Coordinates of C-alpha atoms in Angstrom, one line a residue:
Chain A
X5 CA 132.3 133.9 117.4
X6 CA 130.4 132.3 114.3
X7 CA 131.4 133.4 111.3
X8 CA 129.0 133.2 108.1
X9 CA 131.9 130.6 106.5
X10 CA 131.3 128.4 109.8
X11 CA 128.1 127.6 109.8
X12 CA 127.9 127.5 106.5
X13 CA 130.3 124.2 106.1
X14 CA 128.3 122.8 109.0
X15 CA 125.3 123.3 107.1
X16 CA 126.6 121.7 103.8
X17 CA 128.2 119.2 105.8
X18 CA 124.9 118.0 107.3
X19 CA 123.0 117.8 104.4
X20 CA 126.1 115.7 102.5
X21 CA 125.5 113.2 105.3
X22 CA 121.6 112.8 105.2
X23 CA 122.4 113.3 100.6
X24 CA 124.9 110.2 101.0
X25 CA 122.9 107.9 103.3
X26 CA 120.0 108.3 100.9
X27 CA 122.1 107.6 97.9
X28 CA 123.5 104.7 99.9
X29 CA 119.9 103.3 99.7
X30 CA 119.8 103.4 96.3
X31 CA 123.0 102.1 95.5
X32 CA 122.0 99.1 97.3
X33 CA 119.2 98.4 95.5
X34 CA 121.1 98.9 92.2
X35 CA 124.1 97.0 92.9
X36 CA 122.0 94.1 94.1
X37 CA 120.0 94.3 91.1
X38 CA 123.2 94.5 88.7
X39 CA 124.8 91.9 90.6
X40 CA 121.7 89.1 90.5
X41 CA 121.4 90.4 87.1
X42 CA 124.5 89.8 85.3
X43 CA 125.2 86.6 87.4
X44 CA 122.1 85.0 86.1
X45 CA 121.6 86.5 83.0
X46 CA 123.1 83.8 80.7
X47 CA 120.8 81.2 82.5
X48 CA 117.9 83.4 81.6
X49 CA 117.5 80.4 78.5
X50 CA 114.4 78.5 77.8
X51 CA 115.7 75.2 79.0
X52 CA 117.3 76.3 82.1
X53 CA 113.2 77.1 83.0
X54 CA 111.8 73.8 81.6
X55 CA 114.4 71.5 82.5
X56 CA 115.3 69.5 85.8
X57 CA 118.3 70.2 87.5
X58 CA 121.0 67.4 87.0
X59 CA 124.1 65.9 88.1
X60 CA 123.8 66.8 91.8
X61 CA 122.3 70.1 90.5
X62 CA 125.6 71.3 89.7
X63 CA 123.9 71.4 85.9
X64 CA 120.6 71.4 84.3
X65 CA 117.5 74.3 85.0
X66 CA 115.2 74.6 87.7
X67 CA 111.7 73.7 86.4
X68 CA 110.5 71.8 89.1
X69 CA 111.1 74.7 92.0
X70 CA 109.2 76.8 88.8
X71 CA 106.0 74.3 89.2
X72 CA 106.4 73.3 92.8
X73 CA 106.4 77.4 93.6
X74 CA 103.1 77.7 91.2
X75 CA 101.5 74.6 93.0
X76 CA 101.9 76.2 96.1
X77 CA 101.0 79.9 95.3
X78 CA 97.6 78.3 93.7
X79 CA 96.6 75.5 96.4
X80 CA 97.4 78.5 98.5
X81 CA 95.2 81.3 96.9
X82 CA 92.1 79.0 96.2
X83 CA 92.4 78.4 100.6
X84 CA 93.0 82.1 101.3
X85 CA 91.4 84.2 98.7
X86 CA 87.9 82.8 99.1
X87 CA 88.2 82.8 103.2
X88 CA 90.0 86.4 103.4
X89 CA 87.1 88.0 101.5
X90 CA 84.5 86.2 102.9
X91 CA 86.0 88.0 106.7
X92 CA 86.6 91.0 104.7
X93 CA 82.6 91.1 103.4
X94 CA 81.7 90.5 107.3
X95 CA 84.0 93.3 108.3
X96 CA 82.3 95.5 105.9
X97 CA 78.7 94.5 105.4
X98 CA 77.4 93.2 108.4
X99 CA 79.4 93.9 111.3
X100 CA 78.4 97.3 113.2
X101 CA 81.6 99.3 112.3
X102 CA 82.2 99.7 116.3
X103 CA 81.4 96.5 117.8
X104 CA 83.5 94.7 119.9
X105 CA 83.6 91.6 117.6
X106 CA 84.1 94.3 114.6
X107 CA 87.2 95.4 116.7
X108 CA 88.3 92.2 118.1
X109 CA 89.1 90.7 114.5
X110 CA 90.8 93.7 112.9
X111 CA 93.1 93.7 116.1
X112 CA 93.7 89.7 115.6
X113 CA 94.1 90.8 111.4
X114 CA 96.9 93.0 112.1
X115 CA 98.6 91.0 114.5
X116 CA 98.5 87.8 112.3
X117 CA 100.4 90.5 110.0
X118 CA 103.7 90.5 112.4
X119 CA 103.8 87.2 113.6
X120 CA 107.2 86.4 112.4
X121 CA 107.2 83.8 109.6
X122 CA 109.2 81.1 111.2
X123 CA 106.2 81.1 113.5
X124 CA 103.7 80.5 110.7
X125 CA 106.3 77.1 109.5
X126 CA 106.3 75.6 113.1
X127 CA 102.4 76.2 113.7
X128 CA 102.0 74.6 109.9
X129 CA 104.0 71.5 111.4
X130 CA 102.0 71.5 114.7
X131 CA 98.7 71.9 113.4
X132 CA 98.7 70.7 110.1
X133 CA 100.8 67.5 110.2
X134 CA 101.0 66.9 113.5
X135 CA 97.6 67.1 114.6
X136 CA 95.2 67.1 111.2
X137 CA 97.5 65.3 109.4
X138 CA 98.4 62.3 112.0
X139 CA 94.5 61.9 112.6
X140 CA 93.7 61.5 108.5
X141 CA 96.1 58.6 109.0
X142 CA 95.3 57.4 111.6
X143 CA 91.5 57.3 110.8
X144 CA 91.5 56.3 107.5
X145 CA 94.8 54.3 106.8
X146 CA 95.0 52.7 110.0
X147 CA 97.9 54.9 110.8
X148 CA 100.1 54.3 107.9
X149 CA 102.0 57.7 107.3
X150 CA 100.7 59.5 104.5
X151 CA 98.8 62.9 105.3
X152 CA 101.3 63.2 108.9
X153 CA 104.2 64.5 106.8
X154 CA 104.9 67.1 105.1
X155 CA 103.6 67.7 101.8
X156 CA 102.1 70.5 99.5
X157 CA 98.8 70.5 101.0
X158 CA 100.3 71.4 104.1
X159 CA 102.9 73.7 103.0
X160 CA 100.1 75.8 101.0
X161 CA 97.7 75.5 104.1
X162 CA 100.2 77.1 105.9
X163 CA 101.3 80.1 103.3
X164 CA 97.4 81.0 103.2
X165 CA 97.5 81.5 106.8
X166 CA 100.9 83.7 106.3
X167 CA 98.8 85.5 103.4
X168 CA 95.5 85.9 105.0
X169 CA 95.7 89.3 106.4
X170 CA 97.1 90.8 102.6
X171 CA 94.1 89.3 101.3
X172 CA 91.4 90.5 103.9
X173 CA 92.8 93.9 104.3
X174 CA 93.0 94.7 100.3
X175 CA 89.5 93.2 99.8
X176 CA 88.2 95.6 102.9
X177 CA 89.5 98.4 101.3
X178 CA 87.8 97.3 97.8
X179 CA 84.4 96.9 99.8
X180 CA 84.3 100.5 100.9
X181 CA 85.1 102.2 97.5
X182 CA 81.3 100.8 96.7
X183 CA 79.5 104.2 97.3
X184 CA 76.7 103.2 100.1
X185 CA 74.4 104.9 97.4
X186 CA 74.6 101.8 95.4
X187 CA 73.7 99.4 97.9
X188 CA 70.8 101.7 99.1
X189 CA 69.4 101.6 95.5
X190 CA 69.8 97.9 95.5
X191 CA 67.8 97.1 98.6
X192 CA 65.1 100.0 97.6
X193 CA 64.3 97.3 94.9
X194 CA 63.4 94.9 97.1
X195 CA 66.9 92.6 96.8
X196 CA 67.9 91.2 100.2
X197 CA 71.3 92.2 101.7
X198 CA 72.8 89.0 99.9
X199 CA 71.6 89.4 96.8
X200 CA 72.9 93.1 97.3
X201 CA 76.5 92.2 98.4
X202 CA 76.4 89.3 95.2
X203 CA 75.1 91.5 92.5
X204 CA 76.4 95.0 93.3
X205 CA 78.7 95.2 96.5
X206 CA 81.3 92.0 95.0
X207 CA 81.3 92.7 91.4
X208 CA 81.8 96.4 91.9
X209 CA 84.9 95.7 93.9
X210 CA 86.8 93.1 91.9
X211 CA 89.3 94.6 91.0
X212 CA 90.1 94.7 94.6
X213 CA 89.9 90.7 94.9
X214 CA 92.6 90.8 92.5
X215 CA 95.0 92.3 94.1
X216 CA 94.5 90.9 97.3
X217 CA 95.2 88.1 95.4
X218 CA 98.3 89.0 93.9
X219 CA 99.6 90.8 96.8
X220 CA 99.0 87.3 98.4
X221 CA 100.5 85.7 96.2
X222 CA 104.1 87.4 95.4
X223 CA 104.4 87.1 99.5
X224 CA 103.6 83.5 99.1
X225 CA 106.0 82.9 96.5
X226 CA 108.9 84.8 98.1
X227 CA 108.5 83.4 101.6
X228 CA 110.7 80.4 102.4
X229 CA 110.3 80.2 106.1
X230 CA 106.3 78.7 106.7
X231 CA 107.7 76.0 104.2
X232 CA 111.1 74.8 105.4
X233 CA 109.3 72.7 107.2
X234 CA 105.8 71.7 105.7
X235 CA 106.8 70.7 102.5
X236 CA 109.7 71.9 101.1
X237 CA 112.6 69.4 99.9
X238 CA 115.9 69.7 98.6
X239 CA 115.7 67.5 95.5
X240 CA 112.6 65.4 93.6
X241 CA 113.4 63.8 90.6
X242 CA 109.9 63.8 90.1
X243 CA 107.1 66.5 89.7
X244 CA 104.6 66.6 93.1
X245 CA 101.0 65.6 93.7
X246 CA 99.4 67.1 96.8
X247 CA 100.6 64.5 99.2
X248 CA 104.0 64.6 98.1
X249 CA 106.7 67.3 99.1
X250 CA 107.8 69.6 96.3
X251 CA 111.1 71.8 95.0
X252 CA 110.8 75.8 95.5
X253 CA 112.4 78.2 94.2
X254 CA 113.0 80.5 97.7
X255 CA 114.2 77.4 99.3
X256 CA 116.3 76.1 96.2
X257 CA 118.0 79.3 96.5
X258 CA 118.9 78.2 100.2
X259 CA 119.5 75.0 99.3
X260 CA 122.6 75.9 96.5
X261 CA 123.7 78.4 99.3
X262 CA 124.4 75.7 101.8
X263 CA 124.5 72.8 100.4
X264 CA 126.2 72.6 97.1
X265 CA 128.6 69.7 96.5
X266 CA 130.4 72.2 94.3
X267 CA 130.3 75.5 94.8
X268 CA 131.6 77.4 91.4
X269 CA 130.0 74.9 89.1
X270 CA 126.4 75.8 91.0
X271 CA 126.8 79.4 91.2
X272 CA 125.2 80.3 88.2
X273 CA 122.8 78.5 88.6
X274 CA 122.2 80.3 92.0
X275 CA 121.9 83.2 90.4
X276 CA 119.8 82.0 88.1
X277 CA 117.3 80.6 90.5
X278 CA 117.3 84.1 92.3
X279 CA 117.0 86.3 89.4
X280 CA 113.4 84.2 88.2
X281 CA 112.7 84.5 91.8
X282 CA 113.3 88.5 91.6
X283 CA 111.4 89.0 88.6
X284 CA 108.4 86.8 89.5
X285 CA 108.0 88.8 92.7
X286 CA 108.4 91.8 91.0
X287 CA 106.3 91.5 88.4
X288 CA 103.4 90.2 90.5
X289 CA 104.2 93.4 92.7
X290 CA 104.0 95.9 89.9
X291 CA 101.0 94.6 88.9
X292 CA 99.0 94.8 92.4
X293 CA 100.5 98.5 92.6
X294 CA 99.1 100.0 89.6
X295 CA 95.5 97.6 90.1
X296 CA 95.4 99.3 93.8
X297 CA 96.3 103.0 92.2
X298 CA 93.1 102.7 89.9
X299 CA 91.0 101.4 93.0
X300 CA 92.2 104.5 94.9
X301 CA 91.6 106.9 91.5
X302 CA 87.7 105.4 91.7
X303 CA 87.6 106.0 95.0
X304 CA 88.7 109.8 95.3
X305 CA 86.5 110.5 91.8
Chain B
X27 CA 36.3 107.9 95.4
X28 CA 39.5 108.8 97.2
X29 CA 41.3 106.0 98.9
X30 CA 44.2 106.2 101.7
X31 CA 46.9 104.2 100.2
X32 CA 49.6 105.1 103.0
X33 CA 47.6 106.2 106.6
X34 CA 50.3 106.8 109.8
X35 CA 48.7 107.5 113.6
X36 CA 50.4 109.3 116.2
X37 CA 54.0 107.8 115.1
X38 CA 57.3 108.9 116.8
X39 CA 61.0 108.3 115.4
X40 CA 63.8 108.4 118.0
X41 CA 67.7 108.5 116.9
X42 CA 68.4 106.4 120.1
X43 CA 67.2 108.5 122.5
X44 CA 66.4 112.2 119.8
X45 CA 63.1 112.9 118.9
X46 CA 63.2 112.9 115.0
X47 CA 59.6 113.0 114.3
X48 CA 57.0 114.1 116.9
X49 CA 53.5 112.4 116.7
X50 CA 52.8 112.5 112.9
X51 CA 49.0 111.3 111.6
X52 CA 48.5 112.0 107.9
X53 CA 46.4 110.3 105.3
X54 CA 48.3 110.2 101.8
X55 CA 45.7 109.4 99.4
X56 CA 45.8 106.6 96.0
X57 CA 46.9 108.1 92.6
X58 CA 48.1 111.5 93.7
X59 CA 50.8 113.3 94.1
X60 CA 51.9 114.0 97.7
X61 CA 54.5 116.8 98.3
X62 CA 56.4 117.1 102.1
X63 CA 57.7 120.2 102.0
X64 CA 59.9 122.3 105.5
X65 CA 63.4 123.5 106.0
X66 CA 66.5 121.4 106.2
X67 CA 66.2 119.2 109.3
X68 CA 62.9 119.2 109.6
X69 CA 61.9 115.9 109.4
X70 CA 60.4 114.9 106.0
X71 CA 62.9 112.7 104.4
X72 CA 62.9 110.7 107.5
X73 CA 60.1 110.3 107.3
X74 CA 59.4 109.4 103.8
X75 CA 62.3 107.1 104.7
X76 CA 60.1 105.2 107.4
X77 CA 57.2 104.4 104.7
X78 CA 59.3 102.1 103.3
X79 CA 61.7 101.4 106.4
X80 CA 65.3 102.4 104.9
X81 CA 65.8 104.1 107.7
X82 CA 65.9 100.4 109.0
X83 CA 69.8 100.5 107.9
X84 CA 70.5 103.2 110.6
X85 CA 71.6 102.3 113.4
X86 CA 69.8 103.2 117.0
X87 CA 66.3 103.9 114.8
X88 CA 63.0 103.6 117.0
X89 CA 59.6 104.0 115.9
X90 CA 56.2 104.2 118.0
X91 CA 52.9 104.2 116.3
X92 CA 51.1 103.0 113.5
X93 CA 52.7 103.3 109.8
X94 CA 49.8 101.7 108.0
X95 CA 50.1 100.3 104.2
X96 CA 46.5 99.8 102.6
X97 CA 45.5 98.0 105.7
X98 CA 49.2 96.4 107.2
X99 CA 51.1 98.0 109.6
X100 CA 54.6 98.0 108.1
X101 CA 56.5 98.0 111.1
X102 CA 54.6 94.5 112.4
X103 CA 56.8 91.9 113.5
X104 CA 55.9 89.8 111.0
X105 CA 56.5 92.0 108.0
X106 CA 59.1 90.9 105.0
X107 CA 60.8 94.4 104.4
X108 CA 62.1 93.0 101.1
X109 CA 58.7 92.5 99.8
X110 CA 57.4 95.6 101.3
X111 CA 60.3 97.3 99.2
X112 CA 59.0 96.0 96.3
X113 CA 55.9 97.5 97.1
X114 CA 56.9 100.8 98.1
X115 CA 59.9 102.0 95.7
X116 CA 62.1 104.8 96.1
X117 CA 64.2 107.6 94.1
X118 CA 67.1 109.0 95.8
X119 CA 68.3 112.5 96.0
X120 CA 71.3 111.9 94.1
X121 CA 70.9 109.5 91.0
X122 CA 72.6 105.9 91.4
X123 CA 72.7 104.0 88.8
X124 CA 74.8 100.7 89.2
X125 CA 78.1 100.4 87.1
X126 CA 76.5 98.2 84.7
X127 CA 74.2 98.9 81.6
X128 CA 71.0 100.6 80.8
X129 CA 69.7 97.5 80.0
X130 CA 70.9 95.8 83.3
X131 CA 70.2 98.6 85.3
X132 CA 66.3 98.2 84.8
X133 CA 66.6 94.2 84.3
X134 CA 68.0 94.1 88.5
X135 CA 64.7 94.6 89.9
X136 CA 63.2 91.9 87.4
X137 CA 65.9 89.7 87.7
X138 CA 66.2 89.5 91.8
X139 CA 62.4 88.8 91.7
X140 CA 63.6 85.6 89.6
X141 CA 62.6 86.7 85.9
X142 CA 65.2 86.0 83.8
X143 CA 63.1 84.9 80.4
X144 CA 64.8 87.5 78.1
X145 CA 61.7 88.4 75.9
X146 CA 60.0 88.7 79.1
X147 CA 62.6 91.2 80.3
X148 CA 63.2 93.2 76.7
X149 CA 59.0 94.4 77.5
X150 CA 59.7 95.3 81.1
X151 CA 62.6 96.8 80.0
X152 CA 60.9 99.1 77.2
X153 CA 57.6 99.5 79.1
X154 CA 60.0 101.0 82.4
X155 CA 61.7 103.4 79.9
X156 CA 58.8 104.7 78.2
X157 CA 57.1 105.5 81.0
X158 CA 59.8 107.1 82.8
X159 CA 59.7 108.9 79.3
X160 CA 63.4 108.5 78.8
X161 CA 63.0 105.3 76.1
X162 CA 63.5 107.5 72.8
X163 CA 66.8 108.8 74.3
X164 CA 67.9 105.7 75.2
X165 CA 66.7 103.1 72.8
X166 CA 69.5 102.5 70.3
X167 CA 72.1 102.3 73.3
X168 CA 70.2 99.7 75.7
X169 CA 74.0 98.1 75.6
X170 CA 76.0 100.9 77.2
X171 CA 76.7 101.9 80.5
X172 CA 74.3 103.8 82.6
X173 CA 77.6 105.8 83.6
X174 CA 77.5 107.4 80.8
X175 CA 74.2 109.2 80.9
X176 CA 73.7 112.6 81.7
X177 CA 72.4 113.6 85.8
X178 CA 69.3 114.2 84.3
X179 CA 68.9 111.2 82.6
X180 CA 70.6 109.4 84.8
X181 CA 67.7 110.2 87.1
X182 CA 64.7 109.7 85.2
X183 CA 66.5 105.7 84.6
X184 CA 66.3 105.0 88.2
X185 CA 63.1 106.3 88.2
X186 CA 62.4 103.5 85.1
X187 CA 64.4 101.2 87.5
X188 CA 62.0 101.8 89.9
X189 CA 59.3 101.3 87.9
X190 CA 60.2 98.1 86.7
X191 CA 59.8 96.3 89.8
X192 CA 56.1 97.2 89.4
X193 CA 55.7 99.1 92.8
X194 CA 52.0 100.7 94.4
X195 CA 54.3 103.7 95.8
X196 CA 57.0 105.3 94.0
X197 CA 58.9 107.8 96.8
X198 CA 61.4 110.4 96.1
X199 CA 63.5 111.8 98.0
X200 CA 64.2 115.2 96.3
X201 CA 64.8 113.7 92.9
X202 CA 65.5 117.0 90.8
X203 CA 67.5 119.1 93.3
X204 CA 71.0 118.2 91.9
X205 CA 69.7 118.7 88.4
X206 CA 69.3 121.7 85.9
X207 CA 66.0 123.1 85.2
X208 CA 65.6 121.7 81.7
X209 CA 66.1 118.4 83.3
X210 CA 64.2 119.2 86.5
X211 CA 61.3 120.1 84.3
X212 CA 60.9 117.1 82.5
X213 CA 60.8 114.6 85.7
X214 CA 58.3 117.5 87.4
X215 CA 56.3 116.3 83.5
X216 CA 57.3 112.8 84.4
X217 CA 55.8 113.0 87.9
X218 CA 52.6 114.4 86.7
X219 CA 52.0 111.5 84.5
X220 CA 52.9 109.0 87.0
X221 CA 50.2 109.5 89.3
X222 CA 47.7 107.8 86.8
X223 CA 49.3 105.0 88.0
X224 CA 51.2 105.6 90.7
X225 CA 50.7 107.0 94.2
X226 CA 53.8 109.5 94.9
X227 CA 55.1 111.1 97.7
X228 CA 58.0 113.7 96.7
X229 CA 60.3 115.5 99.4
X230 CA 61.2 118.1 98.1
X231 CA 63.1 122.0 99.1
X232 CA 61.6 123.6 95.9
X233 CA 58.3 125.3 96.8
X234 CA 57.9 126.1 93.7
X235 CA 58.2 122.9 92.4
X236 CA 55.8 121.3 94.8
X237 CA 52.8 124.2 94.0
X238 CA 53.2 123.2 90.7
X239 CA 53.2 119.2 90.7
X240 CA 51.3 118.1 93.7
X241 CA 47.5 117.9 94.5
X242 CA 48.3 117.6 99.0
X243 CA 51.2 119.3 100.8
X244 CA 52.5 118.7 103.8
X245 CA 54.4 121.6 106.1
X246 CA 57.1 119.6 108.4
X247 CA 59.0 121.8 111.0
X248 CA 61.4 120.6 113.3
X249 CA 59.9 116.9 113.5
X250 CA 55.9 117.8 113.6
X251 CA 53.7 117.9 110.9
X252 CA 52.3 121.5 111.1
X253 CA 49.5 121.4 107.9
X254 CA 48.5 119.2 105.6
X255 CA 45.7 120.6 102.9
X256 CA 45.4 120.5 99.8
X257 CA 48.7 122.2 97.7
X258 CA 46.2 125.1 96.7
X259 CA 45.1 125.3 100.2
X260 CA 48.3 125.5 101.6
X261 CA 49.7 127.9 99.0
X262 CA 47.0 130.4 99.2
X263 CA 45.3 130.2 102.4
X264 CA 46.8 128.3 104.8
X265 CA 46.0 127.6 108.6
X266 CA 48.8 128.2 110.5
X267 CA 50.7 131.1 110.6
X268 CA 54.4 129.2 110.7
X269 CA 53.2 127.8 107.4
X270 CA 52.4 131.1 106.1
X271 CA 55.7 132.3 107.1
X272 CA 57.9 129.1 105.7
X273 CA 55.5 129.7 101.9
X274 CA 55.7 133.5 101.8
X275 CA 59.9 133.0 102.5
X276 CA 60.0 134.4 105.6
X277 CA 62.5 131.9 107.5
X278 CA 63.4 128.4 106.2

């Protein structure tokens, strides 16, 4: 027989379980925070951002990972940004919302979106060195090696791809919170579709743009994997042009990890590297959140 | 003299394979005002959406017949619908004013025709807004956003938008239903002044409205084009008995 007491401590006991696995989400969250926080804290300093790393990076900052990860996150945005709204603006203005082609590239969008990003790194080495790469040299430097390798060029080229789909699904969604009013007042005028699209449909969706772009570009700062091995390199004494390889800071991270040549003195340094990181993503984040949350507002108004 | 500025013969519109409209011939004459009046469904925005071929942008559209234009045949193959547009402007039901300013709102038309001298554009500007008789309200805030506006005037500056492109046609597509009647009176005002210049064809719901504004009516029901008289005809001695019963409230 069930008493009330009985299922009553069943009951309690269930919902302690699904409380404490939920708590247990947030404890993780907090503890990693506290912990990246309070390890780099104290390297949160001025130079440790402007400075190179020295003596075997057990000492010194991190400022060319800083410049090498803004090289790549702009080379990257001015490839994928302009291309992603461009599909987006076909998606939305001129393909018939139905058609097969209409269907065919929202089904290749959204599987660009889960192709693992290792996948990206070795199609980057493939395509970009290998093949476009190797036949630069071999075309115009009588195949001295200088475009076949890896470089930032590359290593953006192939975090655009990685990026791509943020970009053309933000930008979609932008596009459609233009009320359809709009671009019938527009061509009542007498302005062609184009001029429609460039005067009303794009400036009325900007916002969107943006944070497409930013989206884009706190995955592309954050990834390490499309990079390992298109660009990335362990140690440059020297800041990068395009055609040279280039510090960081998601792979200097790895690099510390598994490489150090001594492991308490680069630590803090570690964390450091991982708390910029952190922030930089976060901040980039935040920012794309509350930009899509007015988009949605306009929308729903 | 009356002229035919907009003349259509025997013209069909399918929705891929629905009869919208059913054999329509009408004569809409130069410098009047042209009401289509007929319950919901009936036909007449389509319609008035096929003189200047919006309903282009819908998918599956198919018309038969002659739509002519002073003496062109609209839907010829070799017709630019962009500059026919310019010809033959249009006021939607709900006013839609871009997100930018009162100013810029009037200047698109201009500008996407290629003026951009700005004393050039400050007179089209004006000249638009005073005859869309909305210029006093709106002359000391020619910076701010058209958002801002009231639905009334909000109305009459698309109207002024309209205008600005310089059009032969101005068509509206039930301009004042979403409006109060304050502001509904003053574009039925605005309307009546416009035909000096202006041939107009108005849709509208409002019987009312179109007895008092219009010198032809039209009687659409369900895709035909049952009468078309004179508005005074129509309103007080009309042919057909269905357009008796759709005046004197019987069904629509």
């Amino acid at each position: 027989m069930i008493t009330k007491a009985n299922k009553n401590i069943k009951g309690i006991i269930i919902e302690g379980v699904t409380l404490i696995s939920a708590l247990i989400i947030i404890a993780i969250l907090v503890i990693m925070l506290l912990v990246i926080f309070i390890g780099g804290k104290d390297h949160l300093t001025w130079e440790f951002l402007t400075s190179f790393p020295t003596e075997g990076m057990t000492k010194g900052g991190i400022f060319p990972a800083i410049y090498g990860t803004a090289l790549l996150v702009i080379i990257m945005s001015i490839a994928a940004v302009p291309f992603g709204t461009i599909t987006a603006i076909y998606l939305t203005e001129y393909a018939k919302e139905n058609s097969v082609i209409a269907k065919t590239i929202r089904f290749a969008v959204r599987t660009l979106a889960v192709i693992p990003s290792i996948i990206y790194g070795l199609f980057g080495l493939g395509f970009f060195i290998k093949f476009v790469g190797a036949h630069i040299d071999g075309a115009f430097f009588g195949g001295e090696l200088k475009w076949g390798q890896p470089n930032v060029l590359w290593a953006s080229l192939t975090m655009s791809l990685l990026t791509l789909p943020v970009v053309i699904v933000s930008v979609e969604e932008a596009l459609r919170t233009v009320p359809q009013d709009l671009r019938a007042a527009s061509l009542a005028l007498g302005a062609t579709k184009w001029q429609t699209i460039r005067k009303v449909v794009i400036p009325g969706s900007l916002s969107g743009i943006m944070t497409g772009t930013i989206l884009a570009v706190s995955r592309g700062a954050g990834e390490v994997a499309p990079i390992l091995f298109t660009g990335a390199a362990y140690y440059l004494a020297t800041l990068p042009g395009l055609g040279d390889q280039f510090m960081v800071l998601g792979y200097h991270i790895y690099v510390l990890t598994t490489q150090s040549a001594n492991v308490d003195q680069t630590l803090p340094i570690q964390f450091g590297t991982t708390c910029v990181l952190l922030l930089l993503t976060f901040i980039l984040n935040m920012t794309a959140v509350v930009l899509r949350y007015r988009i949605r507002k306009k929308k729903n108004r | 003299m009356i002229v035919d500025k907009i003349h259509t013969e025997n013209m069909f519109l399918y929705y891929s394979t629905k009869m919208a409209l059913n054999n329509i011939s009408i004569k809409i004459p130069e410098k009047k005002v042209t009401a289509f009046i007929g319950p919901s469904g009936c036909g007449k925005s389509t319609f008035l959406r096929s003189l200047n071929r919006m309903n282009d942008l819908i998918d599956g559209v198919k018309i038969e017949g002659k739509v002519m234009i002073d003496t062109i045949n609209i839907y010829d193959k070799n017709i630019d619908v962009v500059n026919l547009r310019k010809k033959v402007g249009m006021v939607f039901q709900k006013s839609n004013p871009f997100a930018k300013s009162i100013f810029e709102n009037i200047a698109y038309g201009p500008r996407i025709n290629g003026i951009n001298d700005k004393n050039q554009l400050d007179e089209i500007v004006e000249t638009a807004l005073k005859n869309a008789a909305i210029w006093d309200e709106v002359k000391d805030r020619l910076g701010d956003s058209a958002l801002g506006l009231s639905g009334g005037q909000q109305q009459r500056l698309c109207i002024a938008r309209t205008l600005a492109v310089n059009p032969e046609i101005v068509l509206m597509d039930e301009p004042a239903s979403a409006l109060d009647p304050l502001s509904t009176s003053k574009i039925e005002e605005l309307i009546v002044q416009l035909k000096e210049q202006y041939t107009i064809v108005i849709v509208t719901h409002n019987m009312q409205q179109a007895a008092r504004i219009s010198d032809h009516t039209a009687f659409f029901y369900l895709g035909e084009l049952i009468e078309y008289d004179k508005t005074r005809t129509i309103f007080t001695n009309p042919n057909k008995k269905q357009t008796e019963d759709y005046i004197t409230g019987r069904f629509g």
